[in-house]
mmCIF file of C-alpha atoms in Angstrom:
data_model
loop_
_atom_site.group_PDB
_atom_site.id
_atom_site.type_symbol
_atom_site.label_atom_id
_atom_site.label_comp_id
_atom_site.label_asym_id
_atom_site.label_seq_id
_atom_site.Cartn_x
_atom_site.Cartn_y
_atom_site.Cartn_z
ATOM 1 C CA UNK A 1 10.682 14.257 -1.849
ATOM 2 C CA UNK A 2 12.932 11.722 -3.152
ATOM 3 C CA UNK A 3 10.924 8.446 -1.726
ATOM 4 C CA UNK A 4 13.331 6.221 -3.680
ATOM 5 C CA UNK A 5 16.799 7.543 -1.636
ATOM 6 C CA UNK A 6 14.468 7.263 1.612
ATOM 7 C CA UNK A 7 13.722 3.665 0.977
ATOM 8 C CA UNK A 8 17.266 3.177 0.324
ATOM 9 C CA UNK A 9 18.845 4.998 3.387
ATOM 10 C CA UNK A 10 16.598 3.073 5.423
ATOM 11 C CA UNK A 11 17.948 -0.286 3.923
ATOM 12 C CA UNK A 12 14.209 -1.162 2.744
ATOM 13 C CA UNK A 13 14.919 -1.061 -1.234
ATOM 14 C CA UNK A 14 16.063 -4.834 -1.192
ATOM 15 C CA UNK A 15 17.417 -6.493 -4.181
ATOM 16 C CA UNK A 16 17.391 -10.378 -4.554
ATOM 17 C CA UNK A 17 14.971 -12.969 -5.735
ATOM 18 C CA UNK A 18 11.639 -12.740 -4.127
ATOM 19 C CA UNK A 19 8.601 -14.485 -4.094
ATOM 20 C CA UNK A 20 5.566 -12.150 -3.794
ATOM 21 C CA UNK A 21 2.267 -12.739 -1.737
ATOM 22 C CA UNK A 22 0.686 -12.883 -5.771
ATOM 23 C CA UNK A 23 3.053 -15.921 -5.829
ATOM 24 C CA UNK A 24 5.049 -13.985 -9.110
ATOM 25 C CA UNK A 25 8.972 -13.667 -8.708
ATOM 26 C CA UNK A 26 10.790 -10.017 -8.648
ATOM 27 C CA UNK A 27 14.314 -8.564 -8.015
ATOM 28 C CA UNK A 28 13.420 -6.269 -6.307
ATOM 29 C CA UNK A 29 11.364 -5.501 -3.362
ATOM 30 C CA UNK A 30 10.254 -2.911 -0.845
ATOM 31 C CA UNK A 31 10.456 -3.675 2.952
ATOM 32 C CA UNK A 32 8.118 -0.547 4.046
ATOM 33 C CA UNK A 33 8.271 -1.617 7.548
ATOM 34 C CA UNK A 34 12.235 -0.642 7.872
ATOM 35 C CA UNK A 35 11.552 3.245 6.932
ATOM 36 C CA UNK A 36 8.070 3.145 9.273
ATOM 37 C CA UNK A 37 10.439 1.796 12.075
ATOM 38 C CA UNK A 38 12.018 5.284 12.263
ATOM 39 C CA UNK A 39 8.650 7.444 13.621
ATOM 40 C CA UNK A 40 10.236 10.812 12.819
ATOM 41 C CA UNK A 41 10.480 9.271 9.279
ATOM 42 C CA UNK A 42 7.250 8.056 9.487
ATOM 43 C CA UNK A 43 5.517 11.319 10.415
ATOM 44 C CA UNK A 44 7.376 13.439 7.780
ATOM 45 C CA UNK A 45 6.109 10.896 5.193
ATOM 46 C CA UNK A 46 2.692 10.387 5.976
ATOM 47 C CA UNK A 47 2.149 14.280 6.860
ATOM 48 C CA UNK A 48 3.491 14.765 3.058
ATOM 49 C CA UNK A 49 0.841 12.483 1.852
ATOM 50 C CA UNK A 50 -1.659 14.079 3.801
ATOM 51 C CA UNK A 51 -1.002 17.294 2.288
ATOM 52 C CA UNK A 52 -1.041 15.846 -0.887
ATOM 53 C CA UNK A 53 -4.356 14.582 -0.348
ATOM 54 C CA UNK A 54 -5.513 17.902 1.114
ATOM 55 C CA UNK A 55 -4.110 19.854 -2.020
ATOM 56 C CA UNK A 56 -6.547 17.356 -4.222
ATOM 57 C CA UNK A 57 -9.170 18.597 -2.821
ATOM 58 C CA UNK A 58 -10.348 15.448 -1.594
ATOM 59 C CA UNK A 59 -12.462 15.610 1.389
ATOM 60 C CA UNK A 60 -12.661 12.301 3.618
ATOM 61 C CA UNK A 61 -13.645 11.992 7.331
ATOM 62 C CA UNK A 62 -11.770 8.260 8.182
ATOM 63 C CA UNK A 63 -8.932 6.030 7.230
ATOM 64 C CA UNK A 64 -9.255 2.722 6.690
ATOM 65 C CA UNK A 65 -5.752 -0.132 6.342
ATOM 66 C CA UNK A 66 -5.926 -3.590 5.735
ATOM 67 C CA UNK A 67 -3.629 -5.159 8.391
ATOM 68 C CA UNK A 68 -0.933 -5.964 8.875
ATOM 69 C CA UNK A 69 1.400 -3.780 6.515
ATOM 70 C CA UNK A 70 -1.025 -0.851 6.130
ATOM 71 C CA UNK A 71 -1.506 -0.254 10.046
ATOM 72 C CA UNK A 72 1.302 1.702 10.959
ATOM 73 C CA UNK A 73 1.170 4.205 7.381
ATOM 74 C CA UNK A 74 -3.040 4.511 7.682
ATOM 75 C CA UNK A 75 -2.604 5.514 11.297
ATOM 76 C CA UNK A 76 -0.024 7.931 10.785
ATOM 77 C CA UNK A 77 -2.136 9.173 7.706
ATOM 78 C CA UNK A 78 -5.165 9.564 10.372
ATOM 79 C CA UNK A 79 -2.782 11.476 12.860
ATOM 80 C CA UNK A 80 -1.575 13.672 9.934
ATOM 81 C CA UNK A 81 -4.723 14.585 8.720
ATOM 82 C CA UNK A 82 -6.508 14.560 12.062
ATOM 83 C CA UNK A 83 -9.076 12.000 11.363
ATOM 84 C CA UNK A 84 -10.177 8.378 12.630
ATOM 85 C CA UNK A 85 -8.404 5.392 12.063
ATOM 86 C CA UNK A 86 -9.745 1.546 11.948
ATOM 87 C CA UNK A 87 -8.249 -1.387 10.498
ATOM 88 C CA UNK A 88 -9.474 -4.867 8.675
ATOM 89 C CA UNK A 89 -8.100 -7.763 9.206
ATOM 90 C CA UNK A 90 -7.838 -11.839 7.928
ATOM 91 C CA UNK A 91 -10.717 -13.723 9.898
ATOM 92 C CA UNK A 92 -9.778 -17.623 8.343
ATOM 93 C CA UNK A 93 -8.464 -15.831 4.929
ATOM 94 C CA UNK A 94 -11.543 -13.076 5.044
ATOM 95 C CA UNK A 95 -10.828 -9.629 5.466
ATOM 96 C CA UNK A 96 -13.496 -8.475 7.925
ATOM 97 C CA UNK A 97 -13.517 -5.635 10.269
ATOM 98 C CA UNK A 98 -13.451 -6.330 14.012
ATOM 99 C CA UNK A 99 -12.478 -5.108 17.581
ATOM 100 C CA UNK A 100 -15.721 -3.366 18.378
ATOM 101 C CA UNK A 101 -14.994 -0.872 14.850
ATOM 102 C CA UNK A 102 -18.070 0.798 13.703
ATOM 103 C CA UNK A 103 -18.552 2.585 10.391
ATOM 104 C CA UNK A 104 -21.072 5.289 9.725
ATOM 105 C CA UNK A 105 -23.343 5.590 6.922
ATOM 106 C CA UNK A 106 -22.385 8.122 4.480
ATOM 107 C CA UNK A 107 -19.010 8.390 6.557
ATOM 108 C CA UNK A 108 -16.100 9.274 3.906
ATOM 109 C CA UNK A 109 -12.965 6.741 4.151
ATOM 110 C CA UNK A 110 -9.658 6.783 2.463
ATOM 111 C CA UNK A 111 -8.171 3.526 2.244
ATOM 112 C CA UNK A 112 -4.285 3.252 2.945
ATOM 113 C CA UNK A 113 -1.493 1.205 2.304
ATOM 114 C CA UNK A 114 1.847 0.988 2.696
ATOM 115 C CA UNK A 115 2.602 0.104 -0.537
ATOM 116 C CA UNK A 116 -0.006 -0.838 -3.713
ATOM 117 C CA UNK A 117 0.631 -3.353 -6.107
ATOM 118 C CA UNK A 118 -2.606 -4.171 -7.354
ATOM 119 C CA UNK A 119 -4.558 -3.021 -4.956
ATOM 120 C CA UNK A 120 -6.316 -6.362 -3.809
ATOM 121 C CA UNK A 121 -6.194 -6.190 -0.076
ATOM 122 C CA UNK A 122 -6.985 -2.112 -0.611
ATOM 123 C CA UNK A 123 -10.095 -2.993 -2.405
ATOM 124 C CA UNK A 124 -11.021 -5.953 0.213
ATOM 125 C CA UNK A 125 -11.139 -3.365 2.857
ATOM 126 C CA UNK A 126 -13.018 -0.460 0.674
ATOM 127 C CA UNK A 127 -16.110 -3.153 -0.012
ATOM 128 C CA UNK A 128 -16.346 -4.029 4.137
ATOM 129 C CA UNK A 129 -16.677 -0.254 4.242
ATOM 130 C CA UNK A 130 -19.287 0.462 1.614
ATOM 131 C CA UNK A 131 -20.813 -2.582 2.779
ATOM 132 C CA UNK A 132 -21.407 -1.009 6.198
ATOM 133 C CA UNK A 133 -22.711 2.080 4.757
ATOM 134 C CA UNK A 134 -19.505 3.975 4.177
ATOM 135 C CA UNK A 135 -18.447 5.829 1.472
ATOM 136 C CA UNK A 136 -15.096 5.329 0.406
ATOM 137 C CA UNK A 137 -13.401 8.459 -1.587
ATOM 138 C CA UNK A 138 -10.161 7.348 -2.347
ATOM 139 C CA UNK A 139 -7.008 5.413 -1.797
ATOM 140 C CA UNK A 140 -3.389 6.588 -0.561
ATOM 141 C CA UNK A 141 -0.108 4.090 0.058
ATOM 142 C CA UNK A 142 3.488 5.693 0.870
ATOM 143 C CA UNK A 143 4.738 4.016 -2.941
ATOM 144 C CA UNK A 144 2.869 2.435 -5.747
ATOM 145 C CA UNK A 145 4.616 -0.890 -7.794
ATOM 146 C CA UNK A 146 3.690 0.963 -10.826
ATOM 147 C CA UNK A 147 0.534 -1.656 -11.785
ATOM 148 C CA UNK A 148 -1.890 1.513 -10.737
ATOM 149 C CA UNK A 149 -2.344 5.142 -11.638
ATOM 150 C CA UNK A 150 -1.766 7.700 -9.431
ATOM 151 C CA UNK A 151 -3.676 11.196 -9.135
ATOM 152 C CA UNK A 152 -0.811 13.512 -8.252
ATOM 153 C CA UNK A 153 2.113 11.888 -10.032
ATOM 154 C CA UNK A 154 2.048 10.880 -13.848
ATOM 155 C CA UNK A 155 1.644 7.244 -14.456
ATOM 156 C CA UNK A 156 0.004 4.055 -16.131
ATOM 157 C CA UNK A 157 -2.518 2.033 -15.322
ATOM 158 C CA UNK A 158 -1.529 -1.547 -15.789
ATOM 159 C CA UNK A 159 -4.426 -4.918 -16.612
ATOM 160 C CA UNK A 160 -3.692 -6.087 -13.326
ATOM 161 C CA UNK A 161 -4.487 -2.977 -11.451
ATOM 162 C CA UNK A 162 -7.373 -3.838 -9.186
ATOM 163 C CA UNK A 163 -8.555 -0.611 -7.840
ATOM 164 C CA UNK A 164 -11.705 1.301 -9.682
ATOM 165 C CA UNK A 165 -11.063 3.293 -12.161
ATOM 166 C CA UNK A 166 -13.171 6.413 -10.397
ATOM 167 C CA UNK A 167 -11.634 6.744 -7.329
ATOM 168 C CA UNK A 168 -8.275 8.841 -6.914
ATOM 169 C CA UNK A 169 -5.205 6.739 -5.626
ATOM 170 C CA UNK A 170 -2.519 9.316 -4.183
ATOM 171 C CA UNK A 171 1.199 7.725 -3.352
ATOM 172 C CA UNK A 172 4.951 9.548 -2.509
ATOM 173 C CA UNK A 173 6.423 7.926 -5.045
ATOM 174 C CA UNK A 174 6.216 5.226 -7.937
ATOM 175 C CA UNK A 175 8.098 2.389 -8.296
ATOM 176 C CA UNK A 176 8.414 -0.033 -11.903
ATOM 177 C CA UNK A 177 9.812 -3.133 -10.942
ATOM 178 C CA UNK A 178 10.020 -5.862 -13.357
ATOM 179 C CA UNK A 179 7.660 -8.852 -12.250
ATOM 180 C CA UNK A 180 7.843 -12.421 -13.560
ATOM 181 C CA UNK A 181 5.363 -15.678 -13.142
ATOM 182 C CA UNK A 182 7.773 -18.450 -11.934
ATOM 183 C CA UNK A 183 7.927 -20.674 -14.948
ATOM 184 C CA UNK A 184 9.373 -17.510 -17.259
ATOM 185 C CA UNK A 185 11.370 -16.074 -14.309
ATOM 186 C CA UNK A 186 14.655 -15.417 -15.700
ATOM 187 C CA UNK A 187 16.660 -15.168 -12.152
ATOM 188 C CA UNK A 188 15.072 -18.583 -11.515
ATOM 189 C CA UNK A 189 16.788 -20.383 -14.904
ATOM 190 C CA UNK A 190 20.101 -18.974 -13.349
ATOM 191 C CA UNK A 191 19.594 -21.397 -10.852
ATOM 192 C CA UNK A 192 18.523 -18.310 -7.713
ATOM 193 C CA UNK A 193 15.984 -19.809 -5.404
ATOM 194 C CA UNK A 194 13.232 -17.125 -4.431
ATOM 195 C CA UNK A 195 12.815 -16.181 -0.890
ATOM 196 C CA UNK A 196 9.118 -14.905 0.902
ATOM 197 C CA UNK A 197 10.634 -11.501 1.758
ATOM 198 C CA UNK A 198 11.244 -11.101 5.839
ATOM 199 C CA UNK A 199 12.329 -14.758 6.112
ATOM 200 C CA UNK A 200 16.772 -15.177 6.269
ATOM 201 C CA UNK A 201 17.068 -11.510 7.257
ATOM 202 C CA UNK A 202 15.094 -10.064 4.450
#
């Protein structure tokens, strides 16, 4: 599966100047949301990453995303691999988990994303799970930015990889993009302002 020529057909491999929730500058950046748009897409995708998860030999019982950009992959992910779904979500800048969602103790989550970068908002929502008794077994995002290591596809682990270094992180496809704090950001001392990506049609 070529995840790079999906993202492209599906006009969600963007190149500009963006400014990234870490508040670092890139070039490039991927708009999951326009190739989860398409649910026959979506479904061929996340029942790929199922299997891939399957294959591991990694057993889980739930799936956990934190919202908003990891709804639509972990519940597709859940459907896939027929299991629950639940969601966290920012209560005044606190992921916390909500709507009447219960977690079981010993109950085996993976936690999904769209995409990883670091993994912050991944690992937010796997300590609300093991803090309600849950166990969580693993992670899983349609693409990874490269900063983590992935268990089915040969990569690096960069410093600023957040996830823990014992649990499994399983992704379609990995992406190095080039990533720059703003006072060093070379597309920024050509005179390019950076853009939040989804604001002027982005």
């Amino acid at each position: 599966m070529n995840l790079e020529q999906i993202y492209r057909e599906a006009g969600a491999y963007l190149e500009g100047h963006f400014l990234l929730s870490s508040g670092n500058h890139s070039q490039f950046y991927l708009q999951s949301a326009k190739v989860l748009e398409n649910p026959e897409l979506a479904g061929k995708l996340s029942d790929e990453l199922a299997s891939v998860i399957v294959k591991s030999g990694v057993e889980f019982d739930s799936v956990c995303s934190p919202a908003l950009g990891g709804v639509l992959a972990g519940y597709e992910l859940a459907r896939a691999a027929k299991k629950r779904f639940i969601f966290t979500e920012r209560v005044n800048k606190i992921m916390s988990l909500r709507r009447g969602f219960e977690v079981k103790k010993g109950e085996r989550f993976i936690i999904c994303e769209d995409i990883i970068t670091t993994g912050g908002s991944a690992l937010e929502s796997a300590r609300i799970i093991e803090e309600l008794g849950g166990v969580v077994v693993g992670f899983a995002a349609l693409a990874n930015r490269g900063f983590c290591s992935l268990a089915n596809i040969n990569s690096d682990r960069k410093p600023e990889c957040k996830l823990p270094f014992n649990k499994p992180l399983f992704a379609l496809g990995n992406f190095k993009f080039e990533i720059y704090e703003p006072s060093d950001c070379p597309l920024c001392k050509n005179g390019s302002e950076a853009i939040k990506p989804g604001s002027r049609g982005n």
